[in-house]
C-alpha positions as YAML, in Angstrom:
chain: A
units: angstrom
residues:
- id: 1
  name: UNK
  ca: [29.77, 30.72, -26.95]
- id: 2
  name: UNK
  ca: [31.74, 33.80, -25.87]
- id: 3
  name: UNK
  ca: [35.49, 33.54, -25.46]
- id: 4
  name: UNK
  ca: [36.53, 34.06, -21.83]
- id: 5
  name: UNK
  ca: [39.40, 36.36, -20.89]
- id: 6
  name: UNK
  ca: [40.87, 36.91, -17.45]
- id: 7
  name: UNK
  ca: [42.32, 40.44, -17.43]
- id: 8
  name: UNK
  ca: [44.85, 40.95, -14.63]
- id: 9
  name: UNK
  ca: [45.85, 44.54, -13.91]
- id: 10
  name: UNK
  ca: [47.76, 46.90, -11.68]
- id: 11
  name: UNK
  ca: [45.76, 50.12, -11.51]
- id: 12
  name: UNK
  ca: [49.02, 52.08, -11.20]
- id: 13
  name: UNK
  ca: [50.73, 50.52, -14.23]
- id: 14
  name: UNK
  ca: [51.43, 52.85, -17.16]
- id: 15
  name: UNK
  ca: [51.58, 49.79, -19.39]
- id: 16
  name: UNK
  ca: [48.10, 48.73, -18.30]
- id: 17
  name: UNK
  ca: [46.94, 52.28, -19.02]
- id: 18
  name: UNK
  ca: [48.50, 52.26, -22.49]
- id: 19
  name: UNK
  ca: [46.74, 49.01, -23.33]
- id: 20
  name: UNK
  ca: [43.45, 49.52, -21.54]
- id: 21
  name: UNK
  ca: [41.29, 51.11, -24.23]
- id: 22
  name: UNK
  ca: [42.83, 49.02, -27.01]
- id: 23
  name: UNK
  ca: [42.13, 45.84, -25.10]
- id: 24
  name: UNK
  ca: [38.54, 46.89, -24.37]
- id: 25
  name: UNK
  ca: [38.04, 47.60, -28.08]
- id: 26
  name: UNK
  ca: [39.29, 44.12, -28.98]
- id: 27
  name: UNK
  ca: [37.07, 42.51, -26.38]
- id: 28
  name: UNK
  ca: [34.03, 44.27, -27.83]
- id: 29
  name: UNK
  ca: [35.04, 43.44, -31.41]
- id: 30
  name: UNK
  ca: [35.16, 39.73, -30.65]
- id: 31
  name: UNK
  ca: [32.31, 39.77, -28.11]
- id: 32
  name: UNK
  ca: [34.62, 38.29, -25.48]
- id: 33
  name: UNK
  ca: [33.55, 37.77, -21.88]
- id: 34
  name: UNK
  ca: [36.16, 39.61, -19.80]
- id: 35
  name: UNK
  ca: [36.74, 39.33, -16.07]
- id: 36
  name: UNK
  ca: [38.89, 42.13, -14.68]
- id: 37
  name: UNK
  ca: [41.06, 41.08, -11.75]
- id: 38
  name: UNK
  ca: [43.08, 43.78, -9.94]
- id: 39
  name: UNK
  ca: [46.27, 42.47, -8.37]
- id: 40
  name: UNK
  ca: [48.35, 43.59, -5.39]
- id: 41
  name: UNK
  ca: [51.76, 44.43, -6.93]
- id: 42
  name: UNK
  ca: [54.00, 43.70, -3.94]
- id: 43
  name: UNK
  ca: [52.31, 40.36, -3.25]
- id: 44
  name: UNK
  ca: [52.68, 39.37, -6.90]
- id: 45
  name: UNK
  ca: [56.33, 40.47, -7.07]
- id: 46
  name: UNK
  ca: [57.19, 38.67, -3.83]
- id: 47
  name: UNK
  ca: [55.74, 35.45, -5.24]
- id: 48
  name: UNK
  ca: [57.24, 35.70, -8.72]
- id: 49
  name: UNK
  ca: [60.66, 37.27, -8.29]
- id: 50
  name: UNK
  ca: [59.78, 40.78, -9.40]
- id: 51
  name: UNK
  ca: [60.91, 44.06, -7.88]
- id: 52
  name: UNK
  ca: [59.04, 47.31, -7.28]
- id: 53
  name: UNK
  ca: [60.17, 50.03, -9.66]
- id: 54
  name: UNK
  ca: [62.36, 51.97, -7.22]
- id: 55
  name: UNK
  ca: [64.25, 48.80, -6.21]
- id: 56
  name: UNK
  ca: [65.23, 47.98, -9.79]
- id: 57
  name: UNK
  ca: [68.65, 48.78, -11.22]
- id: 58
  name: UNK
  ca: [68.99, 52.36, -12.43]
- id: 59
  name: UNK
  ca: [69.53, 51.14, -15.99]
- id: 60
  name: UNK
  ca: [66.12, 49.46, -15.92]
- id: 61
  name: UNK
  ca: [64.47, 52.53, -14.46]
- id: 62
  name: UNK
  ca: [66.05, 54.76, -17.11]
- id: 63
  name: UNK
  ca: [65.09, 52.48, -19.99]
- id: 64
  name: UNK
  ca: [61.51, 52.39, -18.78]
- id: 65
  name: UNK
  ca: [61.24, 56.10, -19.63]
- id: 66
  name: UNK
  ca: [62.62, 55.43, -23.12]
- id: 67
  name: UNK
  ca: [59.96, 52.81, -23.78]
- id: 68
  name: UNK
  ca: [57.15, 54.85, -22.26]
- id: 69
  name: UNK
  ca: [58.05, 57.78, -24.50]
- id: 70
  name: UNK
  ca: [58.14, 55.52, -27.56]
- id: 71
  name: UNK
  ca: [54.77, 53.98, -26.82]
- id: 72
  name: UNK
  ca: [53.19, 57.28, -25.85]
- id: 73
  name: UNK
  ca: [54.25, 58.73, -29.20]
- id: 74
  name: UNK
  ca: [53.38, 55.61, -31.19]
- id: 75
  name: UNK
  ca: [49.86, 55.35, -29.77]
- id: 76
  name: UNK
  ca: [49.16, 59.07, -29.52]
- id: 77
  name: UNK
  ca: [48.10, 58.61, -25.91]
- id: 78
  name: UNK
  ca: [48.38, 61.42, -23.38]
- id: 79
  name: UNK
  ca: [50.74, 60.22, -20.66]
- id: 80
  name: UNK
  ca: [52.80, 62.16, -18.12]
- id: 81
  name: UNK
  ca: [56.09, 60.33, -17.69]
- id: 82
  name: UNK
  ca: [56.49, 61.61, -14.13]
- id: 83
  name: UNK
  ca: [53.04, 62.16, -12.63]
- id: 84
  name: UNK
  ca: [52.91, 63.69, -9.17]
- id: 85
  name: UNK
  ca: [50.93, 60.75, -7.80]
- id: 86
  name: UNK
  ca: [53.45, 58.04, -8.70]
- id: 87
  name: UNK
  ca: [54.83, 55.87, -7.15]
- id: 88
  name: UNK
  ca: [51.66, 55.18, -5.22]
- id: 89
  name: UNK
  ca: [49.82, 52.70, -3.05]
- id: 90
  name: UNK
  ca: [47.11, 51.30, -5.29]
- id: 91
  name: UNK
  ca: [45.44, 49.04, -2.74]
- id: 92
  name: UNK
  ca: [42.39, 51.25, -2.30]
- id: 93
  name: UNK
  ca: [41.93, 51.67, -6.05]
- id: 94
  name: UNK
  ca: [42.29, 47.94, -6.68]
- id: 95
  name: UNK
  ca: [39.75, 47.09, -4.01]
- id: 96
  name: UNK
  ca: [37.32, 49.67, -5.41]
- id: 97
  name: UNK
  ca: [37.56, 48.17, -8.89]
- id: 98
  name: UNK
  ca: [37.00, 44.73, -7.37]
- id: 99
  name: UNK
  ca: [33.93, 46.06, -5.56]
- id: 100
  name: UNK
  ca: [32.67, 47.68, -8.76]
- id: 101
  name: UNK
  ca: [33.06, 44.39, -10.62]
- id: 102
  name: UNK
  ca: [31.16, 42.49, -7.96]
- id: 103
  name: UNK
  ca: [28.32, 45.00, -7.72]
- id: 104
  name: UNK
  ca: [28.04, 46.54, -11.19]
- id: 105
  name: UNK
  ca: [29.65, 44.02, -13.52]
- id: 106
  name: UNK
  ca: [32.88, 43.71, -15.44]
- id: 107
  name: UNK
  ca: [32.15, 46.28, -18.14]
- id: 108
  name: UNK
  ca: [31.66, 49.10, -15.65]
- id: 109
  name: UNK
  ca: [34.62, 47.94, -13.58]
- id: 110
  name: UNK
  ca: [36.86, 47.95, -16.66]
- id: 111
  name: UNK
  ca: [35.70, 51.46, -17.52]
- id: 112
  name: UNK
  ca: [36.34, 52.57, -13.94]
- id: 113
  name: UNK
  ca: [39.80, 51.02, -13.90]
- id: 114
  name: UNK
  ca: [40.73, 52.86, -17.09]
- id: 115
  name: UNK
  ca: [39.42, 56.12, -15.66]
- id: 116
  name: UNK
  ca: [41.61, 55.64, -12.58]
- id: 117
  name: UNK
  ca: [44.62, 54.87, -14.77]
- id: 118
  name: UNK
  ca: [43.95, 57.91, -16.91]
- id: 119
  name: UNK
  ca: [43.53, 59.98, -13.76]
- id: 120
  name: UNK
  ca: [46.98, 58.96, -12.55]
- id: 121
  name: UNK
  ca: [48.87, 59.08, -15.85]
- id: 122
  name: UNK
  ca: [47.15, 61.92, -17.71]
- id: 123
  name: UNK
  ca: [45.18, 64.07, -15.26]
- id: 124
  name: UNK
  ca: [47.46, 64.43, -12.20]
- id: 125
  name: UNK
  ca: [45.01, 62.69, -9.90]
- id: 126
  name: UNK
  ca: [46.11, 60.73, -6.86]
- id: 127
  name: UNK
  ca: [44.67, 57.21, -6.87]
- id: 128
  name: UNK
  ca: [45.62, 56.79, -3.21]
- id: 129
  name: UNK
  ca: [43.47, 59.79, -2.27]
- id: 130
  name: UNK
  ca: [39.86, 58.93, -1.36]
- id: 131
  name: UNK
  ca: [38.54, 62.28, -2.57]
- id: 132
  name: UNK
  ca: [40.12, 61.87, -6.01]
- id: 133
  name: UNK
  ca: [38.82, 58.31, -6.24]
- id: 134
  name: UNK
  ca: [35.32, 59.33, -5.20]
- id: 135
  name: UNK
  ca: [35.32, 61.92, -7.96]
- id: 136
  name: UNK
  ca: [36.42, 59.39, -10.58]
- id: 137
  name: UNK
  ca: [33.80, 56.90, -9.40]
- id: 138
  name: UNK
  ca: [31.01, 59.47, -9.52]
- id: 139
  name: UNK
  ca: [32.10, 60.70, -12.96]
- id: 140
  name: UNK
  ca: [31.69, 57.13, -14.19]
- id: 141
  name: UNK
  ca: [28.14, 56.77, -12.94]
- id: 142
  name: UNK
  ca: [28.79, 54.58, -9.91]
- id: 143
  name: UNK
  ca: [27.90, 55.07, -6.26]
- id: 144
  name: UNK
  ca: [31.08, 56.10, -4.46]
- id: 145
  name: UNK
  ca: [29.54, 55.69, -1.02]
- id: 146
  name: UNK
  ca: [28.45, 52.15, -1.80]
- id: 147
  name: UNK
  ca: [31.85, 51.14, -3.16]
- id: 148
  name: UNK
  ca: [33.77, 52.69, -0.27]
- id: 149
  name: UNK
  ca: [31.51, 50.90, 2.18]
- id: 150
  name: UNK
  ca: [32.12, 47.62, 0.36]
- id: 151
  name: UNK
  ca: [35.91, 47.83, 0.58]
- id: 152
  name: UNK
  ca: [35.72, 48.00, 4.37]
- id: 153
  name: UNK
  ca: [34.23, 44.51, 4.57]
- id: 154
  name: UNK
  ca: [36.31, 41.39, 5.27]
- id: 155
  name: UNK
  ca: [34.61, 39.71, 2.32]
- id: 156
  name: UNK
  ca: [35.89, 42.28, -0.16]
- id: 157
  name: UNK
  ca: [39.40, 42.21, 1.30]
- id: 158
  name: UNK
  ca: [39.41, 38.43, 0.90]
- id: 159
  name: UNK
  ca: [38.12, 38.74, -2.66]
- id: 160
  name: UNK
  ca: [40.91, 41.17, -3.55]
- id: 161
  name: UNK
  ca: [43.49, 38.80, -2.07]
- id: 162
  name: UNK
  ca: [42.04, 35.84, -3.96]
- id: 163
  name: UNK
  ca: [42.43, 37.78, -7.19]
- id: 164
  name: UNK
  ca: [46.18, 38.10, -6.67]
- id: 165
  name: UNK
  ca: [46.50, 34.43, -5.73]
- id: 166
  name: UNK
  ca: [44.52, 33.50, -8.83]
- id: 167
  name: UNK
  ca: [46.91, 35.61, -10.89]
- id: 168
  name: UNK
  ca: [49.92, 33.84, -9.40]
- id: 169
  name: UNK
  ca: [48.36, 30.45, -10.11]
- id: 170
  name: UNK
  ca: [47.68, 31.55, -13.70]
- id: 171
  name: UNK
  ca: [51.33, 32.45, -14.20]
- id: 172
  name: UNK
  ca: [51.05, 36.24, -13.99]
- id: 173
  name: UNK
  ca: [54.14, 38.18, -12.90]
- id: 174
  name: UNK
  ca: [53.35, 41.67, -14.20]
- id: 175
  name: UNK
  ca: [50.61, 43.75, -15.74]
- id: 176
  name: UNK
  ca: [48.68, 43.86, -17.89]
- id: 177
  name: UNK
  ca: [48.37, 40.09, -18.11]
- id: 178
  name: UNK
  ca: [45.69, 38.43, -20.22]
- id: 179
  name: UNK
  ca: [44.68, 34.77, -20.09]
- id: 180
  name: UNK
  ca: [42.53, 33.59, -22.99]
- id: 181
  name: UNK
  ca: [41.17, 30.07, -22.72]
- id: 182
  name: UNK
  ca: [44.23, 29.14, -20.66]
- id: 183
  name: UNK
  ca: [46.86, 30.85, -22.85]
- id: 184
  name: UNK
  ca: [48.82, 33.71, -21.21]
- id: 185
  name: UNK
  ca: [49.82, 37.01, -22.79]
- id: 186
  name: UNK
  ca: [51.95, 39.53, -20.87]
- id: 187
  name: UNK
  ca: [51.99, 43.18, -21.76]
- id: 188
  name: UNK
  ca: [50.11, 45.70, -23.86]
- id: 189
  name: UNK
  ca: [52.69, 45.09, -26.60]
- id: 190
  name: UNK
  ca: [51.20, 41.59, -27.00]
- id: 191
  name: UNK
  ca: [47.76, 42.85, -28.01]
- id: 192
  name: UNK
  ca: [48.39, 41.92, -31.65]
- id: 193
  name: UNK
  ca: [48.81, 38.34, -30.50]
- id: 194
  name: UNK
  ca: [45.73, 38.68, -28.30]
- id: 195
  name: UNK
  ca: [43.76, 39.65, -31.39]
- id: 196
  name: UNK
  ca: [45.13, 36.73, -33.38]
- id: 197
  name: UNK
  ca: [44.05, 34.40, -30.60]
- id: 198
  name: UNK
  ca: [40.57, 35.91, -30.45]
- id: 199
  name: UNK
  ca: [40.18, 35.80, -34.22]
- id: 200
  name: UNK
  ca: [41.09, 32.12, -34.22]
- id: 201
  name: UNK
  ca: [38.51, 31.31, -31.56]
- id: 202
  name: UNK
  ca: [35.54, 33.19, -33.02]
...
C-alpha cells in the first residue's frame, strides 16, 4: 500500500522552490501517494504566530539572503535572490494549483506548482499576473481557461480555504511542510529525514 504524504506549500516560497524537484523525485522513488495542498500565507501566519517577510526583524531578513545563497550554491539551482515579482500575492496561483489538483490530479498539480515557483524565482515571471500564469499553465499542458473559470467558483474558494485550515490542524506553520503518515517535517532542509521515513515505511 502506498505511503501517503500531505505536501503543504506556499507557491511564493523560495524554500518550497528549492525543495520541490527533490521532493518529487523522492516521492517517485518510493512510489508515495502525494496530495499537494497550497496554503494562504497570511492566514497561516495569523494562526501560528508567524510574520510576513517584510514585518520580520531586519536581522532575520538579512540572514535569509545568506541561507538562500548557501542553498542555491549547494544545490546548483538557478535562483534570483531578489526577483522583480517578489513579494507577491500568491492567492491566484494557489487557487489555480488547487483547481489543477482537483481536475487533473496531484502529479500535474505538483508539476504546475513547481513551474510557477520556477517562474517566480528563476524566470522573472509574476505569479500574481494572470497572463504570466496562463502562459505557465499552457506550457504545462493544462487548460488555462478551464482553471481560471474554476477559481471563480465559491466551491474552489472554499476548497482553498479548507486546505489552509487542514494545514493549521496538521501543525504546519511554514512551507514546505510535509506530513507522512502523521509525522511532520518542516523545510526543504529536512528532506534527508523525509527519505529516511519513506525508506522505513516501504
